[in-house]
PDB file of C-alpha atoms and ligand atoms in Angstrom:
ATOM      1  CA  MET W   1     -21.051  -7.976  30.720  1.00 73.00           C
ATOM      2  CA  ALA W   2     -18.645  -5.558  30.504  1.00 78.00           C
ATOM      3  CA  ASP W   3     -15.468  -5.402  33.241  1.00 91.00           C
ATOM      4  CA  GLN W   4     -14.410  -2.560  35.891  1.00 93.00           C
ATOM      5  CA  GLU W   5     -11.238  -2.343  34.443  1.00 94.00           C
ATOM      6  CA  MET W   6     -12.356  -2.050  30.819  1.00 95.00           C
ATOM      7  CA  ILE W   7     -14.818   1.155  31.794  1.00 96.00           C
ATOM      8  CA  GLN W   8     -12.619   2.663  33.452  1.00 96.00           C
ATOM      9  CA  GLU W   9     -10.438   2.571  30.819  1.00 96.00           C
ATOM     10  CA  LYS W  10     -13.188   3.661  28.501  1.00 96.00           C
ATOM     11  CA  ILE W  11     -13.828   7.008  30.658  1.00 97.00           C
ATOM     12  CA  GLY W  12     -10.050   7.700  31.137  1.00 97.00           C
ATOM     13  CA  GLU W  13     -10.402   7.802  26.839  1.00 97.00           C
ATOM     14  CA  ALA W  14     -13.340   9.934  26.742  1.00 96.00           C
ATOM     15  CA  LEU W  15     -12.075  12.412  29.152  1.00 96.00           C
ATOM     16  CA  GLY W  16      -8.663  12.451  27.203  1.00 96.00           C
ATOM     17  CA  LEU W  17     -10.409  13.147  24.316  1.00 95.00           C
ATOM     18  CA  GLU W  18     -12.712  15.988  26.202  1.00 94.00           C
ATOM     19  CA  LYS W  19      -9.203  17.647  27.240  1.00 95.00           C
ATOM     20  CA  ALA W  20      -7.699  17.508  23.761  1.00 95.00           C
ATOM     21  CA  ALA W  21     -10.843  18.749  22.207  1.00 94.00           C
ATOM     22  CA  GLN W  22     -10.897  21.663  23.538  1.00 95.00           C
ATOM     23  CA  LYS W  23      -6.984  22.288  23.410  1.00 95.00           C
ATOM     24  CA  ALA W  24      -7.024  21.682  19.626  1.00 96.00           C
ATOM     25  CA  VAL W  25      -9.655  24.486  18.863  1.00 96.00           C
ATOM     26  CA  GLU W  26      -7.325  26.876  21.604  1.00 96.00           C
ATOM     27  CA  ASP W  27      -4.371  26.147  19.353  1.00 95.00           C
ATOM     28  CA  LEU W  28      -5.487  25.784  16.257  1.00 96.00           C
ATOM     29  CA  ASP W  29      -7.203  29.548  16.816  1.00 96.00           C
ATOM     30  CA  SER W  30      -3.698  30.879  18.138  1.00 95.00           C
ATOM     31  CA  ARG W  31      -2.093  29.478  15.171  1.00 95.00           C
ATOM     32  CA  GLY W  32      -4.853  31.411  13.297  1.00 96.00           C
ATOM     33  CA  LEU W  33      -5.941  28.459  11.417  1.00 97.00           C
ATOM     34  CA  LEU W  34      -9.783  29.700  12.004  1.00 97.00           C
ATOM     35  CA  LYS W  35     -11.688  32.206  10.889  1.00 96.00           C
ATOM     36  CA  PRO W  36     -13.700  34.335  13.639  1.00 96.00           C
ATOM     37  CA  GLU W  37     -16.903  33.626  12.202  1.00 96.00           C
ATOM     38  CA  GLN W  38     -16.072  29.683  12.502  1.00 97.00           C
ATOM     39  CA  MET W  39     -14.214  30.837  16.074  1.00 97.00           C
ATOM     40  CA  LYS W  40     -17.308  32.353  17.375  1.00 96.00           C
ATOM     41  CA  LYS W  41     -19.338  28.775  17.053  1.00 97.00           C
ATOM     42  CA  LEU W  42     -16.601  26.698  18.581  1.00 97.00           C
ATOM     43  CA  SER W  43     -15.662  28.858  21.437  1.00 96.00           C
ATOM     44  CA  LYS W  44     -19.630  28.057  22.332  1.00 96.00           C
ATOM     45  CA  MET W  45     -18.091  24.574  21.675  1.00 96.00           C
ATOM     46  CA  ARG W  46     -15.002  24.624  23.999  1.00 96.00           C
ATOM     47  CA  GLU W  47     -17.208  26.082  26.377  1.00 96.00           C
ATOM     48  CA  GLU W  48     -19.305  23.157  26.705  1.00 96.00           C
ATOM     49  CA  ALA W  49     -16.272  20.549  26.073  1.00 95.00           C
ATOM     50  CA  SER W  50     -15.395  22.302  29.666  1.00 96.00           C
ATOM     51  CA  GLN W  51     -18.463  21.620  31.531  1.00 96.00           C
ATOM     52  CA  GLN W  52     -18.517  18.153  30.071  1.00 95.00           C
ATOM     53  CA  GLU W  53     -14.685  17.831  31.531  1.00 95.00           C
ATOM     54  CA  GLU W  54     -16.165  18.995  34.440  1.00 96.00           C
ATOM     55  CA  GLU W  55     -19.352  16.395  34.981  1.00 96.00           C
ATOM     56  CA  MET W  56     -17.451  13.328  34.208  1.00 96.00           C
ATOM     57  CA  GLN W  57     -15.070  14.334  36.630  1.00 96.00           C
ATOM     58  CA  ASP W  58     -17.932  15.163  39.423  1.00 96.00           C
ATOM     59  CA  LEU W  59     -19.480  11.467  37.947  1.00 96.00           C
ATOM     60  CA  VAL W  60     -15.928   9.880  38.386  1.00 97.00           C
ATOM     61  CA  LYS W  61     -16.178  10.676  41.819  1.00 96.00           C
ATOM     62  CA  ASP W  62     -19.169   9.305  42.306  1.00 96.00           C
ATOM     63  CA  LEU W  63     -17.972   6.157  40.987  1.00 96.00           C
ATOM     64  CA  VAL W  64     -15.151   5.768  43.043  1.00 96.00           C
ATOM     65  CA  GLU W  65     -17.192   6.039  45.798  1.00 95.00           C
ATOM     66  CA  SER W  66     -20.244   4.098  45.029  1.00 94.00           C
ATOM     67  CA  ASP W  67     -19.052   1.271  42.518  1.00 94.00           C
ATOM     68  CA  GLY W  68     -14.805   1.338  43.517  1.00 94.00           C
ATOM     69  CA  PHE W  69     -13.588   2.420  40.829  1.00 96.00           C
ATOM     70  CA  ASP W  70     -10.274   3.660  40.591  1.00 96.00           C
ATOM     71  CA  GLN W  71      -9.166   7.329  40.265  1.00 97.00           C
ATOM     72  CA  ASP W  72      -5.798   6.950  39.157  1.00 97.00           C
ATOM     73  CA  THR W  73      -6.379   4.497  36.523  1.00 96.00           C
ATOM     74  CA  ILE W  74      -8.961   6.673  35.109  1.00 97.00           C
ATOM     75  CA  ASP W  75      -6.740   9.974  35.125  1.00 97.00           C
ATOM     76  CA  GLU W  76      -3.531   8.143  33.606  1.00 97.00           C
ATOM     77  CA  LYS W  77      -5.586   6.694  30.944  1.00 97.00           C
ATOM     78  CA  ALA W  78      -6.997  10.344  30.546  1.00 97.00           C
ATOM     79  CA  GLU W  79      -3.158  11.670  30.410  1.00 97.00           C
ATOM     80  CA  GLU W  80      -2.238   9.435  28.016  1.00 98.00           C
ATOM     81  CA  THR W  81      -5.035   9.999  25.767  1.00 97.00           C
ATOM     82  CA  ALA W  82      -4.572  13.605  25.786  1.00 96.00           C
ATOM     83  CA  GLU W  83      -1.121  13.345  24.370  1.00 97.00           C
ATOM     84  CA  LYS W  84      -1.683  10.869  21.740  1.00 96.00           C
ATOM     85  CA  ALA W  85      -4.582  12.935  20.412  1.00 96.00           C
ATOM     86  CA  SER W  86      -2.480  15.939  20.329  1.00 94.00           C
ATOM     87  CA  LYS W  87       0.588  14.052  18.726  1.00 96.00           C
ATOM     88  CA  MET W  88      -1.938  12.739  16.005  1.00 96.00           C
ATOM     89  CA  MET W  89      -2.977  16.662  15.583  1.00 95.00           C
ATOM     90  CA  GLU W  90       0.603  17.179  14.654  1.00 94.00           C
ATOM     91  CA  THR W  91       0.404  13.660  12.087  1.00 95.00           C
ATOM     92  CA  TYR W  92      -2.446  14.968  10.585  1.00 95.00           C
ATOM     93  CA  LEU W  93      -1.620  18.561  10.140  1.00 94.00           C
ATOM     94  CA  GLY W  94       1.728  18.398   9.082  1.00 93.00           C
ATOM     95  CA  GLU W  95       3.995  21.497   7.627  1.00 91.00           C
ATOM     96  CA  GLU W  96       1.660  23.563   5.931  1.00 93.00           C
ATOM     97  CA  PRO W  97      -1.612  23.037   7.750  1.00 94.00           C
ATOM     98  CA  ASP W  98      -4.382  25.713   6.751  1.00 95.00           C
ATOM     99  CA  THR W  99      -8.431  26.205   7.818  1.00 97.00           C
ATOM    100  CA  GLN W 100      -9.598  23.297   6.109  1.00 96.00           C
ATOM    101  CA  GLU W 101      -7.175  20.640   7.432  1.00 96.00           C
ATOM    102  CA  ALA W 102      -8.298  22.343  10.822  1.00 96.00           C
ATOM    103  CA  LEU W 103     -11.705  22.343  10.650  1.00 97.00           C
ATOM    104  CA  GLU W 104     -11.355  18.559   9.335  1.00 97.00           C
ATOM    105  CA  PHE W 105      -9.286  17.341  12.289  1.00 96.00           C
ATOM    106  CA  LEU W 106     -11.513  19.054  15.280  1.00 96.00           C
ATOM    107  CA  CYS W 107     -14.249  16.675  13.186  1.00 97.00           C
ATOM    108  CA  LEU W 108     -11.872  14.026  13.959  1.00 95.00           C
ATOM    109  CA  ALA W 109     -11.562  14.309  17.505  1.00 95.00           C
ATOM    110  CA  GLU W 110     -15.706  14.835  18.367  1.00 96.00           C
ATOM    111  CA  GLY W 111     -15.940  12.170  15.684  1.00 97.00           C
ATOM    112  CA  GLY W 112     -13.902  10.066  18.108  1.00 96.00           C
ATOM    113  CA  GLU W 113     -15.490  11.641  21.487  1.00 97.00           C
ATOM    114  CA  VAL W 114     -19.518  10.766  19.609  1.00 98.00           C
ATOM    115  CA  THR W 115     -17.510   6.691  19.612  1.00 97.00           C
ATOM    116  CA  HIS W 116     -16.299   6.591  23.365  1.00 97.00           C
ATOM    117  CA  TYR W 117     -19.548   7.785  24.343  1.00 97.00           C
ATOM    118  CA  GLU W 118     -21.677   5.298  22.200  1.00 98.00           C
ATOM    119  CA  VAL W 119     -19.162   2.777  23.655  1.00 97.00           C
ATOM    120  CA  LEU W 120     -19.834   4.284  27.352  1.00 97.00           C
ATOM    121  CA  ASN W 121     -23.613   4.252  26.948  1.00 97.00           C
ATOM    122  CA  SER W 122     -23.590   0.395  25.687  1.00 97.00           C
ATOM    123  CA  VAL W 123     -21.712  -0.536  29.067  1.00 96.00           C
ATOM    124  CA  ALA W 124     -23.970   1.278  31.688  1.00 95.00           C
ATOM    125  CA  LYS W 125     -25.995  -1.292  32.348  1.00 94.00           C
ATOM    126  CA  ASP W 126     -23.254  -2.793  34.301  1.00 93.00           C
ATOM    127  CA  VAL W 127     -22.543  -0.035  36.023  1.00 94.00           C
ATOM    128  CA  LYS W 128     -24.646   0.199  39.345  1.00 93.00           C
ATOM    129  CA  ASN W 129     -24.495   3.432  40.329  1.00 95.00           C
ATOM    130  CA  LYS W 130     -27.830   4.447  37.243  1.00 95.00           C
ATOM    131  CA  LYS W 131     -26.024   8.314  37.394  1.00 96.00           C
ATOM    132  CA  PHE W 132     -23.350   7.160  35.035  1.00 97.00           C
ATOM    133  CA  GLY W 133     -25.757   6.256  31.950  1.00 97.00           C
ATOM    134  CA  THR W 134     -28.009   9.806  32.720  1.00 97.00           C
ATOM    135  CA  LYS W 135     -24.721  11.891  32.394  1.00 97.00           C
ATOM    136  CA  VAL W 136     -23.076   9.482  29.584  1.00 97.00           C
ATOM    137  CA  ARG W 137     -26.599  10.022  27.560  1.00 98.00           C
ATOM    138  CA  SER W 138     -26.748  13.264  27.783  1.00 97.00           C
ATOM    139  CA  ILE W 139     -23.033  14.476  27.087  1.00 97.00           C
ATOM    140  CA  LEU W 140     -23.683  11.735  24.163  1.00 98.00           C
ATOM    141  CA  LYS W 141     -26.248  14.085  22.566  1.00 98.00           C
ATOM    142  CA  GLU W 142     -24.270  17.239  23.102  1.00 97.00           C
ATOM    143  CA  GLU W 143     -21.198  15.382  21.063  1.00 97.00           C
ATOM    144  CA  LYS W 144     -23.426  14.878  18.379  1.00 98.00           C
ATOM    145  CA  ARG W 145     -24.299  18.581  18.421  1.00 98.00           C
ATOM    146  CA  HIS W 146     -20.571  18.987  18.496  1.00 97.00           C
ATOM    147  CA  LEU W 147     -19.874  16.701  15.943  1.00 98.00           C
ATOM    148  CA  ASN W 148     -22.524  18.172  13.606  1.00 98.00           C
ATOM    149  CA  LEU W 149     -20.577  21.448  14.047  1.00 98.00           C
ATOM    150  CA  CYS W 150     -17.825  20.568  12.902  1.00 98.00           C
ATOM    151  CA  THR W 151     -19.022  19.023   9.847  1.00 98.00           C
ATOM    152  CA  LYS W 152     -20.784  22.015   8.902  1.00 98.00           C
ATOM    153  CA  LEU W 153     -18.056  24.090   9.266  1.00 98.00           C
ATOM    154  CA  ALA W 154     -16.119  22.318   7.294  1.00 98.00           C
ATOM    155  CA  THR W 155     -18.120  21.350   4.376  1.00 98.00           C
ATOM    156  CA  ASP W 156     -18.804  25.291   4.613  1.00 97.00           C
ATOM    157  CA  ASN W 157     -15.407  26.251   4.314  1.00 97.00           C
ATOM    158  CA  ALA W 158     -14.827  24.005   1.291  1.00 97.00           C
ATOM    159  CA  ALA W 159     -17.703  24.844  -0.381  1.00 97.00           C
ATOM    160  CA  SER W 160     -16.694  28.757   0.020  1.00 93.00           C
ATOM    161  CA  ALA W 161     -13.365  28.111  -0.769  1.00 79.00           C
TER     162      ALA W 161
HETATM  163 FE1  FE2 Q   1     -17.019  17.434  21.955  1.00 63.35          FE
END
C-alpha cells in the first residue's frame, strides 16, 4: 500500500510539471522558437493544461477534507518541481536552441506528465476519496494526447527541415 506522504509528493510533482509545461510553451513561444501553425495547436494544449491544473487544485482541496492530505506539502513539492523543470529546460535548450529542440523539450515535459499520472493512477486504490482515481484517469487520457501531439509536431518538423 502506498503511503499518504508519497502520494502527496507525487500529486505535488504532477502539479509542478503541469505548471512547468504551460510556462515552457509560453517561454518557447516568446523566444520565437515555435512556428505559428505549431503554436495554434500548442496554445490549445496550454489551455487544457491550465484547466487540468485547476481541476487538480480542486481535487487537492477535497482530499484535504476527505483524506487528511496536507496542502502545504503538496504546494511545496509543486513549486520545487516546477523550478527543477525550468532548469532542465535551460540545460536541454543550451546556447542556441532551435524549433526542433524546443518541440523535443515539450515531448520530455509531456512524457514526464504521462508517467506521473500513471503513477498516481497506480496508487489510486489507496486513496479513500474515489474522485481521485476518476480525475487522475481522465487527466491521464488528455496527457497521452498531449504527448502524441508534441511527438507529431517534433517528427513533422524534423521531416520538413
Ligand atoms: Fe500536458
